[in-house]
Coordinates of C-alpha atoms in Angstrom, one line a residue:
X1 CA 73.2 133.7 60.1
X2 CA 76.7 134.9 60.2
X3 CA 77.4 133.7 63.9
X4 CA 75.9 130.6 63.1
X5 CA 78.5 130.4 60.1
X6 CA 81.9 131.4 62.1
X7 CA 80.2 129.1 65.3
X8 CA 79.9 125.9 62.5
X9 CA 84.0 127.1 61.1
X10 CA 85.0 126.7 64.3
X11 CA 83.2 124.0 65.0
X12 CA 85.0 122.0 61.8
X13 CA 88.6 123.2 62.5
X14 CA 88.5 121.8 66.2
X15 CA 87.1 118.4 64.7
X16 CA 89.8 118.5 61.8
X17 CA 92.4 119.5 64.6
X18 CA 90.8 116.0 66.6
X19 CA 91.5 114.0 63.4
X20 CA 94.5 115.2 63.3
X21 CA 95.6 113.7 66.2
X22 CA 94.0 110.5 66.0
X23 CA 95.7 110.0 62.8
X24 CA 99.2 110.6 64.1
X25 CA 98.1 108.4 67.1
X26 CA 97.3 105.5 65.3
X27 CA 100.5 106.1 63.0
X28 CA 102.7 106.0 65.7
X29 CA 100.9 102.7 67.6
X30 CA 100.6 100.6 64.1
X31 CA 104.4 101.7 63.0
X32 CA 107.9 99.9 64.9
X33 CA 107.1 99.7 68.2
X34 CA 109.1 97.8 71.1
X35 CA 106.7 94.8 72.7
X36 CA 104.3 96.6 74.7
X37 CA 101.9 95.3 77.2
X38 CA 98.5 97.3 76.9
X39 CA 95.6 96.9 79.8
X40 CA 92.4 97.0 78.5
X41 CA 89.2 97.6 80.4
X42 CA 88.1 94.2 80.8
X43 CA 91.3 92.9 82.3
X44 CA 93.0 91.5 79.8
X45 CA 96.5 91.3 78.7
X46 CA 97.3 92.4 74.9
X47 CA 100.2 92.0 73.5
X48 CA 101.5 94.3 70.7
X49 CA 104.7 92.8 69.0
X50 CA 106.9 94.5 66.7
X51 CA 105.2 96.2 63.7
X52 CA 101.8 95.7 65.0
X53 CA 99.4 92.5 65.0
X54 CA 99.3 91.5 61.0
X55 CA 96.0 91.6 59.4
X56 CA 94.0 92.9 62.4
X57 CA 93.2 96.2 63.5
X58 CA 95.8 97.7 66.4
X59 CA 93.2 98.6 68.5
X60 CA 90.4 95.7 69.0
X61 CA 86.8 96.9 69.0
X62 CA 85.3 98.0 72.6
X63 CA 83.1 95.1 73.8
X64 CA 80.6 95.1 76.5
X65 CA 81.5 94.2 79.9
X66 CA 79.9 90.8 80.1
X67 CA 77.2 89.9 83.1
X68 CA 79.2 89.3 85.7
X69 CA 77.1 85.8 86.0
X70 CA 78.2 84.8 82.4
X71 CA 81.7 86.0 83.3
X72 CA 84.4 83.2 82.3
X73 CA 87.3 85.1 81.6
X74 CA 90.5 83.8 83.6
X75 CA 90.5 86.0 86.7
X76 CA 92.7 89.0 87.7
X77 CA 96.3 88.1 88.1
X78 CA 97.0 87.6 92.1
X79 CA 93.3 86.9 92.9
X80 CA 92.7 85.1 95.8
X81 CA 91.5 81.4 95.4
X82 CA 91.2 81.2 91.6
X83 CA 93.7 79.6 89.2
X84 CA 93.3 79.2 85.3
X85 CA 92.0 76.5 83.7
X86 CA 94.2 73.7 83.7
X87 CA 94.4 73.1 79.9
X88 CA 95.1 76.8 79.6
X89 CA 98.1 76.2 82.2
X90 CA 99.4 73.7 79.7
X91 CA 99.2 75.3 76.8
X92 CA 103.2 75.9 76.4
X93 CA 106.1 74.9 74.2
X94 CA 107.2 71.5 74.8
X95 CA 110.8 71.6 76.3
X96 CA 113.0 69.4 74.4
X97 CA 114.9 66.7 76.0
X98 CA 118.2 66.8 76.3
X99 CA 120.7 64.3 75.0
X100 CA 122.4 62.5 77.7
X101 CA 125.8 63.7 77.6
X102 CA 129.2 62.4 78.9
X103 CA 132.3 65.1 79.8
X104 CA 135.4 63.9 79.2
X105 CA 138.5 66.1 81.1
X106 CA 141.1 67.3 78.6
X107 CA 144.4 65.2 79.3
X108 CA 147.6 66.5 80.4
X109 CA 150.5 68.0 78.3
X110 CA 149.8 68.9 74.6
X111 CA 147.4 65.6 74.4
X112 CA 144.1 67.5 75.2
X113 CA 144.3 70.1 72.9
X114 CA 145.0 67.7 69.7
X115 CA 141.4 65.7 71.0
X116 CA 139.7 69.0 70.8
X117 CA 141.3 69.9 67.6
X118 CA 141.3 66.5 66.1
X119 CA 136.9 66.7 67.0
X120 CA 136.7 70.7 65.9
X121 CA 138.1 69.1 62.7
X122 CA 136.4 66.0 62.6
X123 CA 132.7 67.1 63.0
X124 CA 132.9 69.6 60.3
X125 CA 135.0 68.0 58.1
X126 CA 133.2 67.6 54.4
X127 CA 134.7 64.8 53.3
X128 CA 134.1 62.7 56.0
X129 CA 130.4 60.6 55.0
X130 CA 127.8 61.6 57.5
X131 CA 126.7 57.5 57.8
X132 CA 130.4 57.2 59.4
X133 CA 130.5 60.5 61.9
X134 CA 126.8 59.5 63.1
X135 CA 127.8 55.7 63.5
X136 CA 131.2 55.1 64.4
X137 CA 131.9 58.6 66.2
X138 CA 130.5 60.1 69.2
X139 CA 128.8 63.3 68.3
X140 CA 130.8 66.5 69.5
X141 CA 129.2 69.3 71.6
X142 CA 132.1 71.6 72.2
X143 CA 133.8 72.5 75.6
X144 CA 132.7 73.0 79.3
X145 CA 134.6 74.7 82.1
X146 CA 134.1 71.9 84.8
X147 CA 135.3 70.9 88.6
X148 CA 136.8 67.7 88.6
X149 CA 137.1 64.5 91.7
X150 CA 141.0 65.9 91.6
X151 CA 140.1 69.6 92.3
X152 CA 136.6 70.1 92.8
X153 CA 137.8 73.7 93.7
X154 CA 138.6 74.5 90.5
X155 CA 137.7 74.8 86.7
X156 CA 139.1 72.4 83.9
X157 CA 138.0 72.1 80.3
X158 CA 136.1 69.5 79.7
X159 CA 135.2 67.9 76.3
X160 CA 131.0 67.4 75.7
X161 CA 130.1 64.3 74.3
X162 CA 127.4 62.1 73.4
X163 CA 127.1 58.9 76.1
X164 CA 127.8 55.9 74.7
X165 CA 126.6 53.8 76.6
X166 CA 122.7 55.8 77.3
X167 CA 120.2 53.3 77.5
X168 CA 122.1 50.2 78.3
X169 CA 120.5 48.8 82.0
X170 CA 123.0 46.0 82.3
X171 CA 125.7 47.4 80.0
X172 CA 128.7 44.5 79.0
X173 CA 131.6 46.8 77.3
X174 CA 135.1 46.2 76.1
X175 CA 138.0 48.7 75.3
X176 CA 140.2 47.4 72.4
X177 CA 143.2 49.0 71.1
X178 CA 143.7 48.9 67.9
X179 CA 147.6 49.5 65.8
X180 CA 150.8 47.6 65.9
X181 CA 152.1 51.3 66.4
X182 CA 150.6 53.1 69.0
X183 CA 152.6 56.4 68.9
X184 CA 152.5 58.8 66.5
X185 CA 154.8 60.3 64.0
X186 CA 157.8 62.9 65.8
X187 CA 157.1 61.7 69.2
X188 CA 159.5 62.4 72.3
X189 CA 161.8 59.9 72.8
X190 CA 160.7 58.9 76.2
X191 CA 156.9 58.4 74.8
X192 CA 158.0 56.0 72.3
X193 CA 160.0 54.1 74.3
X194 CA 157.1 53.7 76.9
X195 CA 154.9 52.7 73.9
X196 CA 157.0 49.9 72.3
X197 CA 157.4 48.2 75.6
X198 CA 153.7 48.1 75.9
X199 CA 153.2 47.1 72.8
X200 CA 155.9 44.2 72.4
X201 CA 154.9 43.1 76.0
X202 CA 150.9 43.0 74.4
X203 CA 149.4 41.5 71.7
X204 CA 150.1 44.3 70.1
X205 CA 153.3 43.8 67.9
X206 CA 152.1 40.3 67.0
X207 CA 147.5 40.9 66.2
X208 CA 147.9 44.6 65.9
X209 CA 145.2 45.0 68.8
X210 CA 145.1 44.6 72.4
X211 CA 141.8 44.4 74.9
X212 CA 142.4 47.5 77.2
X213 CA 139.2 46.6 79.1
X214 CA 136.7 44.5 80.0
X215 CA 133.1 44.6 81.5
X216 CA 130.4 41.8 81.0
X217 CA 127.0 42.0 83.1
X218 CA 124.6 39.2 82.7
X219 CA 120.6 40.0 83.1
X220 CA 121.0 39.0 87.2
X221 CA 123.0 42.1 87.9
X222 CA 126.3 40.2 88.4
X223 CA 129.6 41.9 86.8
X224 CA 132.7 40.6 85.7
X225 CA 135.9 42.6 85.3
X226 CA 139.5 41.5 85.2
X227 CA 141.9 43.2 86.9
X228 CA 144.6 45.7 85.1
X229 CA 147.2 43.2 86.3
X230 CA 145.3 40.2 83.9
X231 CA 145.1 42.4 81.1
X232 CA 148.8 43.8 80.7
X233 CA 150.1 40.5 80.5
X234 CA 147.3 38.8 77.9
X235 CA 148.6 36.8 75.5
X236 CA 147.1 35.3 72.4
X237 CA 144.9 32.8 73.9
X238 CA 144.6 35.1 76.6
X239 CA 142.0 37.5 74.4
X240 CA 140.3 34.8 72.9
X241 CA 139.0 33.7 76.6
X242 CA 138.5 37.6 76.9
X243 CA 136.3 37.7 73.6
X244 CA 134.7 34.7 74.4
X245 CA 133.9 35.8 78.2
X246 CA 132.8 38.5 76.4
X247 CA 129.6 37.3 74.6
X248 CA 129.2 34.3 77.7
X249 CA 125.5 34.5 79.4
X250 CA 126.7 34.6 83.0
X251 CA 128.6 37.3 84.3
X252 CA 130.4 37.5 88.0
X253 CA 133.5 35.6 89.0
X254 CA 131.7 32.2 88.7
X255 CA 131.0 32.8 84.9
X256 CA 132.1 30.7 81.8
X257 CA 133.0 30.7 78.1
X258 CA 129.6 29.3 76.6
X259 CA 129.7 31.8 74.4
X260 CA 126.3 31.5 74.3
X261 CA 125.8 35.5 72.9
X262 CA 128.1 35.3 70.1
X263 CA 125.7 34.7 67.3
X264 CA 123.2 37.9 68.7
X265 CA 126.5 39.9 69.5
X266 CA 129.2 39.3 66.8
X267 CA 126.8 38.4 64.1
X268 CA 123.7 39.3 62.6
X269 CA 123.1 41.7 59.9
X270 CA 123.3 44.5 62.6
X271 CA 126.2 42.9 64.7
X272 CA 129.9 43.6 65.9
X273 CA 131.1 41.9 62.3
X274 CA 128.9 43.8 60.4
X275 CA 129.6 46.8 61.7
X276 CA 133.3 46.1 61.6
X277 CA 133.3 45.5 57.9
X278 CA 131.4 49.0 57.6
X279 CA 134.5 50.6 59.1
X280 CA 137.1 48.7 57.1
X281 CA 135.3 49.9 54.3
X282 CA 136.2 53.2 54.9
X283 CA 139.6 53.4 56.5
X284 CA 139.9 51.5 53.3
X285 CA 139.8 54.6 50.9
X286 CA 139.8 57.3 53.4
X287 CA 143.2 59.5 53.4
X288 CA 142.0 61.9 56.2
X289 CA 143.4 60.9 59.3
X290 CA 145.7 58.0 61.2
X291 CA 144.5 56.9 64.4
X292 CA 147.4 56.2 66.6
X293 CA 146.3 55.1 70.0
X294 CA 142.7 54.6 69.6
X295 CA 140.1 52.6 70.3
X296 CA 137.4 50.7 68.9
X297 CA 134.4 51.0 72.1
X298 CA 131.6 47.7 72.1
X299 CA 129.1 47.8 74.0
X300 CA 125.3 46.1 74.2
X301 CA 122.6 45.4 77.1
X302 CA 122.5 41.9 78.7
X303 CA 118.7 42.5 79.6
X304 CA 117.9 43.3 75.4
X305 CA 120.9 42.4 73.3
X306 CA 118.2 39.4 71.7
X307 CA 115.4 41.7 71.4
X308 CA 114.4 44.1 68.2
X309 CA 116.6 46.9 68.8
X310 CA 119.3 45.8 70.7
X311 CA 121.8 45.8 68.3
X312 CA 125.5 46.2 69.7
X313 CA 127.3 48.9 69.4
X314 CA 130.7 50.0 67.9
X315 CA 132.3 53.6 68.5
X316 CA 136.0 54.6 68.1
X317 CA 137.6 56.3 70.7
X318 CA 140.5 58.2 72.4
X319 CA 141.7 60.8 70.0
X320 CA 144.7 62.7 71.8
X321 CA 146.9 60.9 68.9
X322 CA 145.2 61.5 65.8
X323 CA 147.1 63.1 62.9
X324 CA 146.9 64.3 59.2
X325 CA 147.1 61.6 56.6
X326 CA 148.7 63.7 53.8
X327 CA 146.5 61.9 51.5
X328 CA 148.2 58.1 52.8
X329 CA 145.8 55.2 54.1
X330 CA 145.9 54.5 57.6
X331 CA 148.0 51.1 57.2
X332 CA 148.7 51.1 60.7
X333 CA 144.5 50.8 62.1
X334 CA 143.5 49.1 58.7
X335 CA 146.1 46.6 59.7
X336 CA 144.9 46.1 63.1
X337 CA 141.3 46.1 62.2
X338 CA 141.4 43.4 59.7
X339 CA 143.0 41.3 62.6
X340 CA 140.3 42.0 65.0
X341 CA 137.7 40.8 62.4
X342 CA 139.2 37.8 61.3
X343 CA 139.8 37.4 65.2
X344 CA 135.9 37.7 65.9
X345 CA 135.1 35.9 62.9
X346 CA 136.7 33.0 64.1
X347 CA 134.9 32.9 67.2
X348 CA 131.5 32.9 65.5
X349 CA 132.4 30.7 63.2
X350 CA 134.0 27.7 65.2
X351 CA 131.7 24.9 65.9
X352 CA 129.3 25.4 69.1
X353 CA 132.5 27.5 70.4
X354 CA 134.2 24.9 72.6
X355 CA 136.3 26.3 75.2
X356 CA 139.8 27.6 74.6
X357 CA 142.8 26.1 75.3
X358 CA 145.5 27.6 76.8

């Protein structure tokens, strides 16, 4: 009948009108959408990220409210006595662990800001070999605004490095400096003269290195370290009892020279020597950079330094000096290095490593 005909019309156009709307619902939910948090009716959290869940419907199928004595869902957030499982708990991205780092102030004057521009330069550099910057360098992390013991009031820049000495229980480290010159090029006056009566009143002038430092720890927890006063005025027989002292088993003020870590220290495929020859190697060709003023860092654990993986370590430091090459070797640390080697190398080599004379 005719009412029956304009009844079903009507009937059609408010479906179609439904449709409608549905469509341009779901349009707008599966298109570029913010992250949104949707509650559905079980109690559940979903999730929605940006363009809509990939290969699944946007919205999930209704599902029957389970029996509540089959019910093993994780329970309403905030309700009382009831935790989630604790495997579901742990299921989160392991946090990384972070390197343990050392922060070094910048120094006075002009010499801070030619360290952070000698490592800005340095870590990036391309024609520096990655098996030298990993090896011989500590790895740079940029700058930190930092309180220091002089003004814990206020905020220095500090450089972020690696820690060189990380891991070591009973560390035994020595500083050595390494040049007959230990200023650079267009230097104040004042500077140089300061430098050249360190240097001539060193071994400086005469092995092209000088020991800065000293620390030996033996297995017992004792320590051994000279005073400044002893190191200022070392001669040449002077640091070979240091090197020797060095390498010795016993540390404290009763220690000797037995030398009786020289073979695991300085020698070995993975020892001091070795690694020293490494660096020659390079500062043999390389036209990057002279080192005035810096030092060549060892270090190794008393409590491992004969066990797998207890290699010694060698890392230059102190940068503040550093300066372009112009595409000239660095005469002045190859020099010094050489020295230092053949130095060692004699130690190693003597027979049972009687005890120097003075």
């Amino acid at each position: 009948p005719p009412c029956n005909t304009a009844r079903n019309k009507s009937t059609r156009s408010v479906e179609t009108e439904e449709n409608r709307q549905n469509k341009s619902h779901n349009t707008a939910i599966s298109g570029s959408l913010c992250p949104l948090e949707k509650k559905i009716s079980s109690g559940d959290t979903l999730y929605i990220p940006r363009g809509g869940l990939p290969n699944q419907p946007t919205h999930p199928p209704p599902r029957p409210a389970p029996h509540r004595r089959h019910h093993v869902r994780s329970p309403r957030p905030g309700a009382p006595g009831r935790r989630p499982p604790r495997r579901a708990r742990q299921a989160r991205p392991a946090r990384r662990r972070r390197r343990p780092l050392f922060y070094k102030p910048l120094q006075a004057l002009d010499r801070g800001e030619q360290e952070l521009a000698f490592y800005t330069a340095f870590s990036a550099h391309p024609d520096v070999p990655p098996r030298i910057r990993d090896a011989f360098f500590p790895r740079f992390h940029g700058t930190r605004l930092l309180p220091t013991a002089a003004s814990p009031g206020e905020s220095h820049p500090h450089l972020i490095l690696d820690d060189l000495l990380k891991g070591l229980a009973a560390p035994s480290v020595t500083d050595i400096k390494i040049g007959a010159c230990t200023w650079p090029p267009r230097a104040p006056e004042p500077y140089v003269a300061k430098c050249l009566a360190k240097d001539r009143g060193s071994t400086s002038v005469l092995l092209g290195f000088r020991v800065s430092g000293v620390m030996v720890s033996d297995p017992s927890g004792a320590v051994w370290r000279p005073d400044r006063s002893e190191l200022k005025g070392t001669d040449i027989p002077g640091v070979r009892r240091m090197l020797r002292r060095y390498v010795s088993s016993a540390g404290g003020d009763g220690g000797g020279e037995d030398c009786a870590l020289a073979a695991a220290v300085y020698g070995g495929e993975g020892g001091v020597l070795a690694q020293l020859r490494e660096l020659k190697a390079w500062f043999e060709v390389q036209t990057l950079f002279h080192f005035y003023s810096a030092s060549i860092l060892l270090s190794y654990d008393a409590n491992a330094v004969t066990a797998p993986g207890g290699a010694p370590r060698v890392k230059l430091v102190d940068f503040a000096h550093v300066v372009e090459s112009e595409g000239v070797i660095d005469h002045n640390f190859l020099g010094g290095l050489c020295s230092l080697i053949k130095f060692i190398d004699d130690i190693v080599s003597s027979d049972k490593a009687p005890p120097a004379q003075s």
